[in-house]
mmCIF file of C-alpha atoms in Angstrom:
data_model
loop_
_atom_site.group_PDB
_atom_site.id
_atom_site.type_symbol
_atom_site.label_atom_id
_atom_site.label_comp_id
_atom_site.label_asym_id
_atom_site.label_seq_id
_atom_site.Cartn_x
_atom_site.Cartn_y
_atom_site.Cartn_z
ATOM 1 C CA MET A 582 41.650 191.115 92.964
ATOM 2 C CA LYS A 583 44.694 188.751 92.542
ATOM 3 C CA LYS A 584 45.534 185.860 95.057
ATOM 4 C CA ARG A 585 48.270 187.970 96.687
ATOM 5 C CA TYR A 586 45.846 190.769 97.627
ATOM 6 C CA PHE A 587 43.512 188.235 99.207
ATOM 7 C CA ILE A 588 46.324 187.058 101.458
ATOM 8 C CA LEU A 589 47.117 190.831 102.000
ATOM 9 C CA CYS A 590 43.319 191.420 103.180
ATOM 10 C CA GLY A 591 43.713 188.126 105.280
ATOM 11 C CA VAL A 592 46.908 189.317 107.106
ATOM 12 C CA CYS A 593 44.959 192.793 107.748
ATOM 13 C CA VAL A 594 42.182 191.016 109.436
ATOM 14 C CA ILE A 595 44.304 188.905 111.434
ATOM 15 C CA ILE A 596 46.361 192.196 112.610
ATOM 16 C CA SER A 597 42.878 193.641 113.562
ATOM 17 C CA LEU A 598 41.620 190.599 115.500
ATOM 18 C CA LEU A 599 44.939 190.351 117.363
ATOM 19 C CA PHE A 600 44.656 193.898 118.434
ATOM 20 C CA LEU A 601 40.771 193.354 119.516
ATOM 21 C CA ILE A 602 42.100 190.425 121.502
ATOM 22 C CA TYR A 603 45.060 192.397 123.281
ATOM 23 C CA GLN A 604 42.391 195.132 124.220
ATOM 24 C CA GLY A 605 40.057 192.327 125.222
ATOM 25 C CA THR A 606 42.403 190.904 127.765
ATOM 26 C CA THR A 607 40.187 192.194 130.729
ATOM 27 C CA TYR A 608 37.782 189.626 129.722
ATOM 28 C CA PHE A 609 40.306 186.855 129.690
ATOM 29 C CA MET A 610 41.127 188.145 133.162
ATOM 30 C CA VAL A 611 37.608 187.733 134.171
ATOM 31 C CA LEU A 612 37.601 184.192 133.035
ATOM 32 C CA SER A 613 40.743 183.413 134.774
ATOM 33 C CA LYS A 614 39.407 184.573 138.312
ATOM 34 C CA TYR A 615 36.257 182.960 137.890
ATOM 35 C CA PHE A 616 37.821 179.496 137.305
ATOM 36 C CA SER A 617 40.148 180.099 139.933
ATOM 37 C CA GLY A 618 37.605 181.097 142.544
ATOM 38 C CA LYS A 619 34.187 180.438 141.149
ATOM 39 C CA GLU A 620 31.428 181.460 143.770
ATOM 40 C CA GLN A 621 33.857 183.589 145.637
ATOM 41 C CA TYR A 622 34.535 185.600 142.483
ATOM 42 C CA LEU A 623 30.859 185.620 141.478
ATOM 43 C CA GLN A 624 29.857 186.951 144.805
ATOM 44 C CA ALA A 625 32.630 189.603 144.495
ATOM 45 C CA TYR A 626 31.431 190.560 141.159
ATOM 46 C CA ARG A 627 27.979 190.920 142.009
ATOM 47 C CA GLU A 628 29.306 193.036 144.838
ATOM 48 C CA ALA A 629 31.243 195.357 142.657
ATOM 49 C CA CYS A 630 28.195 195.563 140.358
ATOM 50 C CA VAL A 631 25.982 196.819 142.985
ATOM 51 C CA ALA A 632 28.558 199.279 144.176
ATOM 52 C CA TYR A 633 28.521 200.930 140.748
ATOM 53 C CA GLY A 634 24.855 201.106 141.000
ATOM 54 C CA GLY A 635 23.876 197.846 138.877
ATOM 55 C CA SER A 636 22.012 194.693 139.414
ATOM 56 C CA CYS A 637 23.845 191.613 138.777
ATOM 57 C CA GLU A 638 21.737 188.877 140.613
ATOM 58 C CA GLU A 639 21.311 186.809 137.813
ATOM 59 C CA VAL A 640 25.222 186.394 137.325
ATOM 60 C CA ASN A 641 25.417 183.046 138.706
ATOM 61 C CA GLY A 642 27.661 181.176 136.481
ATOM 62 C CA LEU A 643 29.938 181.401 133.576
ATOM 63 C CA VAL A 644 27.106 182.073 130.799
ATOM 64 C CA SER A 645 25.477 184.642 132.819
ATOM 65 C CA LEU A 646 28.799 186.101 133.477
ATOM 66 C CA THR A 647 29.955 186.520 130.067
ATOM 67 C CA ILE A 648 26.524 187.830 128.901
ATOM 68 C CA HIS A 649 26.728 190.388 131.642
ATOM 69 C CA TYR A 650 30.071 191.494 131.012
ATOM 70 C CA PHE A 651 29.514 192.090 127.466
ATOM 71 C CA ASP A 652 26.593 193.857 127.988
ATOM 72 C CA SER A 653 28.516 196.224 129.963
ATOM 73 C CA VAL A 654 30.540 197.299 127.062
ATOM 74 C CA LYS A 655 27.823 197.808 124.240
ATOM 75 C CA GLY A 656 28.334 201.128 124.320
ATOM 76 C CA ASN A 657 32.072 200.925 123.431
ATOM 77 C CA PHE A 658 31.847 200.275 119.783
ATOM 78 C CA ALA A 659 34.186 203.186 119.045
ATOM 79 C CA TYR A 660 36.560 201.741 121.560
ATOM 80 C CA PHE A 661 36.799 198.576 119.673
ATOM 81 C CA ILE A 662 36.873 199.841 116.207
ATOM 82 C CA ASP A 663 39.680 202.214 117.258
ATOM 83 C CA HIS A 664 41.805 199.649 119.257
ATOM 84 C CA GLY A 665 41.111 197.176 116.131
ATOM 85 C CA THR A 666 42.877 199.498 113.567
ATOM 86 C CA MET A 667 45.678 201.269 116.038
ATOM 87 C CA ALA A 668 48.331 199.720 114.234
ATOM 88 C CA TYR A 669 47.193 200.645 110.607
ATOM 89 C CA GLY A 670 48.797 204.207 110.937
ATOM 90 C CA TYR A 671 52.279 202.229 110.888
ATOM 91 C CA LEU A 672 51.607 199.499 108.843
ATOM 92 C CA VAL A 673 49.889 201.278 105.902
ATOM 93 C CA PRO A 674 53.146 202.082 103.858
ATOM 94 C CA LEU A 675 54.597 198.644 104.637
ATOM 95 C CA LEU A 676 51.492 196.928 103.302
ATOM 96 C CA CYS A 677 51.482 199.010 100.185
ATOM 97 C CA LEU A 678 54.998 198.215 99.372
ATOM 98 C CA PHE A 679 53.126 195.235 97.487
ATOM 99 C CA SER A 680 51.969 197.623 94.824
ATOM 100 C CA GLY A 681 55.388 198.976 94.099
ATOM 101 C CA LEU A 682 56.951 195.321 93.933
ATOM 102 C CA ASN A 683 54.286 193.985 92.102
ATOM 103 C CA PHE A 684 54.423 196.818 89.402
ATOM 104 C CA ARG A 685 57.921 196.711 89.128
ATOM 105 C CA THR A 686 57.583 192.801 88.343
ATOM 106 C CA TYR A 687 55.214 193.834 85.715
ATOM 107 C CA LEU A 688 57.187 196.228 84.268
ATOM 108 C CA ASN A 689 59.935 194.041 83.878
ATOM 109 C CA THR A 690 57.905 191.390 82.180
ATOM 110 C CA ILE A 691 54.803 192.014 79.870
ATOM 111 C CA PHE A 692 54.453 195.654 80.220
ATOM 112 C CA SER A 693 56.033 196.589 77.196
ATOM 113 C CA LEU A 694 53.893 194.192 75.346
ATOM 114 C CA ASN A 695 50.839 195.524 76.625
ATOM 115 C CA ALA A 696 51.862 199.098 75.955
ATOM 116 C CA TYR A 697 53.129 198.568 72.205
ATOM 117 C CA ARG A 698 49.471 198.253 71.326
ATOM 118 C CA LYS A 699 48.118 201.452 72.985
ATOM 119 C CA LYS A 700 48.241 204.616 71.156
ATOM 120 C CA ASP A 701 48.406 206.639 74.362
ATOM 121 C CA TYR A 702 51.306 205.612 76.499
ATOM 122 C CA VAL A 703 51.050 207.978 79.335
ATOM 123 C CA ARG A 704 47.384 206.955 79.823
ATOM 124 C CA PHE A 705 47.863 203.258 79.548
ATOM 125 C CA THR A 706 50.750 203.687 82.140
ATOM 126 C CA LEU A 707 48.393 205.459 84.756
ATOM 127 C CA SER A 708 45.505 203.169 84.005
ATOM 128 C CA GLU A 709 47.775 200.082 84.778
ATOM 129 C CA MET A 710 49.371 201.738 87.907
ATOM 130 C CA ASN A 711 45.559 202.714 88.893
ATOM 131 C CA LYS A 712 44.474 199.270 88.476
ATOM 132 C CA GLU A 713 47.364 197.831 90.843
ATOM 133 C CA CYS A 714 46.584 200.426 93.720
ATOM 134 C CA LEU A 715 42.972 199.716 93.538
ATOM 135 C CA ARG A 716 43.689 196.025 94.334
ATOM 136 C CA CYS A 717 45.739 197.205 96.957
ATOM 137 C CA ALA A 718 43.508 199.442 98.432
ATOM 138 C CA LEU A 719 40.563 197.291 98.315
ATOM 139 C CA SER A 720 42.206 194.688 100.058
ATOM 140 C CA ILE A 721 42.916 196.915 102.931
ATOM 141 C CA TYR A 722 39.589 198.391 102.930
ATOM 142 C CA LEU A 723 37.693 195.105 102.768
ATOM 143 C CA SER A 724 39.468 194.035 105.890
ATOM 144 C CA TYR A 725 38.316 197.052 107.584
ATOM 145 C CA LEU A 726 34.807 196.339 106.298
ATOM 146 C CA ILE A 727 35.162 192.963 107.865
ATOM 147 C CA LEU A 728 36.125 194.482 111.376
ATOM 148 C CA TRP A 729 33.503 197.221 110.883
ATOM 149 C CA LEU A 730 30.783 194.625 110.294
ATOM 150 C CA PHE A 731 32.073 192.137 112.934
ATOM 151 C CA VAL A 732 32.338 194.840 115.615
ATOM 152 C CA GLY A 733 28.843 195.976 114.643
ATOM 153 C CA ILE A 734 27.081 192.795 115.167
ATOM 154 C CA VAL A 735 28.689 192.046 118.579
ATOM 155 C CA ILE A 736 28.703 195.423 119.900
ATOM 156 C CA ASN A 737 25.706 197.769 119.531
ATOM 157 C CA PRO A 738 26.794 201.604 119.251
ATOM 158 C CA ALA A 739 25.176 203.677 122.152
ATOM 159 C CA ASN A 740 24.908 207.296 121.988
ATOM 160 C CA SER A 741 27.836 208.724 123.552
ATOM 161 C CA GLY A 742 26.525 212.055 124.219
ATOM 162 C CA GLU A 743 30.254 213.532 123.782
ATOM 163 C CA LEU A 744 32.509 214.220 121.148
ATOM 164 C CA THR A 745 35.775 212.330 121.444
ATOM 165 C CA LYS A 746 36.575 211.953 117.653
ATOM 166 C CA TYR A 747 37.044 215.169 115.792
ATOM 167 C CA PHE A 748 37.994 214.082 112.402
ATOM 168 C CA LEU A 749 35.374 215.041 110.064
ATOM 169 C CA SER A 750 33.338 216.855 112.758
ATOM 170 C CA ASP A 751 34.026 220.198 111.178
ATOM 171 C CA VAL A 752 32.536 219.154 107.970
ATOM 172 C CA PHE A 753 29.417 217.365 108.846
ATOM 173 C CA GLY A 754 28.941 218.315 112.370
ATOM 174 C CA LYS A 755 29.715 216.598 115.919
ATOM 175 C CA ASN A 756 26.093 214.985 115.825
ATOM 176 C CA LEU A 757 27.367 212.296 113.192
ATOM 177 C CA TYR A 758 29.859 210.976 115.566
ATOM 178 C CA ILE A 759 27.516 211.195 118.686
ATOM 179 C CA ASP A 760 24.274 210.178 117.136
ATOM 180 C CA HIS A 761 25.577 207.851 114.004
ATOM 181 C CA GLN A 762 28.371 206.001 115.242
ATOM 182 C CA ARG A 763 28.276 203.264 112.639
ATOM 183 C CA TRP A 764 27.974 205.690 109.695
ATOM 184 C CA TYR A 765 30.613 207.812 111.113
ATOM 185 C CA TYR A 766 33.215 204.983 111.214
ATOM 186 C CA LEU A 767 31.969 203.889 107.722
ATOM 187 C CA MET A 768 32.964 207.354 106.134
ATOM 188 C CA GLU A 769 36.034 207.487 108.448
ATOM 189 C CA GLY A 770 37.375 204.008 107.400
ATOM 190 C CA THR A 771 36.613 204.803 103.861
ATOM 191 C CA ILE A 772 39.204 207.835 103.889
ATOM 192 C CA ARG A 773 41.696 205.925 106.204
ATOM 193 C CA PHE A 774 41.698 202.683 104.935
ATOM 194 C CA PHE A 775 40.872 203.209 101.225
ATOM 195 C CA PHE A 776 41.824 206.703 100.105
ATOM 196 C CA VAL A 777 44.879 206.966 102.011
ATOM 197 C CA PRO A 778 46.241 203.447 100.983
ATOM 198 C CA TYR A 779 45.539 203.973 97.447
ATOM 199 C CA VAL A 780 47.636 207.071 97.628
ATOM 200 C CA TYR A 781 50.594 205.552 98.927
ATOM 201 C CA ALA A 782 50.124 202.441 96.959
ATOM 202 C CA PHE A 783 50.338 204.952 94.107
ATOM 203 C CA LEU A 784 53.352 206.452 95.396
ATOM 204 C CA GLY A 785 54.747 202.929 95.564
ATOM 205 C CA THR A 786 54.015 202.343 92.006
ATOM 206 C CA THR A 787 55.459 205.814 90.987
ATOM 207 C CA ILE A 788 58.657 204.993 92.858
ATOM 208 C CA ALA A 789 58.658 201.583 90.936
ATOM 209 C CA TYR A 790 58.201 202.979 87.638
ATOM 210 C CA THR A 791 60.883 205.717 88.328
ATOM 211 C CA PHE A 792 63.568 203.341 89.865
ATOM 212 C CA LYS A 793 64.370 199.791 88.883
ATOM 213 C CA ARG A 794 66.088 198.463 91.989
ATOM 214 C CA LYS A 795 63.897 196.810 94.570
ATOM 215 C CA VAL A 796 65.742 198.120 97.457
ATOM 216 C CA ASP A 797 64.705 201.441 96.317
ATOM 217 C CA ILE A 798 61.100 200.501 95.920
ATOM 218 C CA VAL A 799 61.390 199.230 99.507
ATOM 219 C CA ILE A 800 63.323 201.861 101.270
ATOM 220 C CA LEU A 801 62.280 205.193 99.424
ATOM 221 C CA PRO A 802 58.485 205.069 100.494
ATOM 222 C CA LEU A 803 59.301 204.138 103.951
ATOM 223 C CA VAL A 804 61.800 206.795 104.205
ATOM 224 C CA PHE A 805 59.222 209.485 102.776
ATOM 225 C CA TYR A 806 56.350 208.391 105.143
ATOM 226 C CA TYR A 807 58.312 208.083 108.530
ATOM 227 C CA GLY A 808 61.141 210.638 107.528
ATOM 228 C CA VAL A 809 58.351 213.386 106.895
ATOM 229 C CA SER A 810 56.238 212.331 110.031
ATOM 230 C CA PHE A 811 59.338 212.613 112.011
ATOM 231 C CA VAL A 812 60.367 215.934 111.066
ATOM 232 C CA ALA A 813 56.562 217.097 111.215
ATOM 233 C CA GLN A 814 56.315 215.972 114.849
ATOM 234 C CA PHE A 815 59.625 218.083 115.496
ATOM 235 C CA LEU A 816 58.315 221.171 113.908
ATOM 236 C CA ILE A 817 54.883 220.874 115.540
ATOM 237 C CA THR A 818 56.489 221.766 118.841
ATOM 238 C CA TRP A 819 57.475 225.221 117.056
ATOM 239 C CA ASN A 820 53.864 225.383 115.114
ATOM 240 C CA MET A 821 50.782 223.045 115.191
ATOM 241 C CA ALA A 822 50.299 224.095 111.479
ATOM 242 C CA PHE A 823 52.815 221.304 110.658
ATOM 243 C CA ILE A 824 50.159 218.671 111.546
ATOM 244 C CA TYR A 825 48.755 219.043 108.113
ATOM 245 C CA VAL A 826 52.102 217.616 106.545
ATOM 246 C CA ASP A 827 52.477 214.676 109.003
ATOM 247 C CA PRO A 828 51.518 211.483 107.109
ATOM 248 C CA ILE A 829 50.541 209.521 110.133
ATOM 249 C CA ALA A 830 48.128 212.173 111.441
ATOM 250 C CA ILE A 831 45.249 211.160 109.418
ATOM 251 C CA MET A 832 45.385 207.741 110.690
ATOM 252 C CA VAL A 833 45.853 208.245 114.237
ATOM 253 C CA ASN A 834 42.852 207.224 116.218
ATOM 254 C CA GLY A 835 43.555 209.993 119.127
ATOM 255 C CA ALA A 836 41.363 212.883 119.570
ATOM 256 C CA ILE A 837 43.171 215.535 117.842
ATOM 257 C CA SER A 838 40.712 218.749 117.880
ATOM 258 C CA GLY A 839 41.001 222.238 116.499
ATOM 259 C CA TYR A 840 42.384 221.332 112.914
ATOM 260 C CA SER A 841 40.814 221.147 109.436
ATOM 261 C CA SER A 842 39.742 217.611 108.242
ATOM 262 C CA LEU A 843 40.009 219.030 104.523
ATOM 263 C CA LEU A 844 43.352 220.299 105.098
ATOM 264 C CA LEU A 845 44.574 217.142 106.777
ATOM 265 C CA MET A 846 43.466 215.323 103.621
ATOM 266 C CA LEU A 847 45.109 217.764 101.375
ATOM 267 C CA PHE A 848 48.527 216.703 101.813
ATOM 268 C CA THR A 849 47.692 213.241 100.855
ATOM 269 C CA ILE A 850 45.878 214.519 97.511
ATOM 270 C CA VAL A 851 49.114 216.827 97.085
ATOM 271 C CA ILE A 852 51.122 213.407 97.246
ATOM 272 C CA TYR A 853 48.876 211.770 94.695
ATOM 273 C CA VAL A 854 49.094 214.962 92.299
ATOM 274 C CA ILE A 855 52.865 215.063 92.251
ATOM 275 C CA CYS A 856 52.925 211.259 91.455
ATOM 276 C CA ILE A 857 50.846 211.957 88.327
ATOM 277 C CA ILE A 858 52.959 214.764 87.199
ATOM 278 C CA VAL A 859 56.332 212.714 87.755
ATOM 279 C CA VAL A 860 54.770 209.647 85.920
ATOM 280 C CA THR A 861 53.577 211.754 83.152
ATOM 281 C CA LEU A 862 56.670 213.566 82.426
ATOM 282 C CA LYS A 863 59.008 210.759 82.796
ATOM 283 C CA SER A 864 56.650 208.809 80.134
ATOM 284 C CA LYS A 865 56.954 211.642 77.685
ATOM 285 C CA LYS A 866 60.749 211.710 78.155
ATOM 286 C CA CYS A 867 61.595 208.073 78.155
ATOM 287 C CA ASP A 868 61.543 205.245 75.825
ATOM 288 C CA CYS A 869 57.755 204.429 75.931
ATOM 289 C CA TYR A 870 58.457 200.517 75.272
ATOM 290 C CA ALA A 871 61.666 199.901 77.300
ATOM 291 C CA LYS A 872 61.730 198.609 80.663
#
C-alpha cells in the first residue's frame, strides 16, 4: 500500500482506540476513587462485590483491583468491538474520499500515458480503479483487524447465551454469534470494513472519473451517502422495507432484527454495479487518452 494509506490505517486505529478509551471511562473512575480513598474505596468495592454474589477478598491493592475489574468484563468482547467501531458508520464515506482524490490526481498526471500502451481502455480503467479502491479498503480493514486482535487478546469472548446481533444470523444461524463470537466478528467485520469501504471507494473513484473538479469529488459522495440515509430514515417511518436502501444501516452496531442480511448487502452491490456501468459507458464515449 502507498504511504498515505498506511497513514489512513493509523488514523482508523487511533479512532478505534479513542472510542475504546471513552467507553473505558468506568475504569478511570475506579482509579480516581482508589487514589482518593484507597482503603475506604477497597472496602466499599469488596462489599459491593459480595452484594452482587461475588468474592473479592483478594482485592487489597491497585494491581488486584485492576485484575479483578478486567476479569469482570471478560464476557464483553462484543461490547468492546461494537464500541470501538461505532464511529465507522459515519466516517467510512469520509475515509473513502481518499480514493476519489487520489484517482483524480492520477488522471491528471500519468494515467493517459499508461492507458496509451493498453489495447482495452475500459478494462485498464476499471483495473486501475480497482487497485486504488483495494488500497483504501485494505487500510480500513487492517485497522479493524488490529482492533479485533487487540480486543481478542485482552478480552476473552464468553458465550453470551443470547442473540444481540442479528446481522448474518438469518444466513448462518444465531449460534454463530452466541458460541463463536471471534469468528462472527471476523466475518461481520470483513463485510463492514472491507466490502463496504471498497464499494464506496469505487463510488468515489467513479465520481472522480466523471467529474474533474475536486469540490465535486468531495461533495457528491457525501451528499449521496448522508442524503440517501436521511431520506431512507424518513421513509422507514412509513414502511420498514426502506431500511434496505439506507447506506448506514449495514454499518450500525445496534441490534436490528427482522430483516434480511442479504438484501441489506444488495443495496451496496447495486451501487457497485451502477458505478461499473457508468465507467464503462463513459469510457466508450470519451476520448480515451484525454484527461
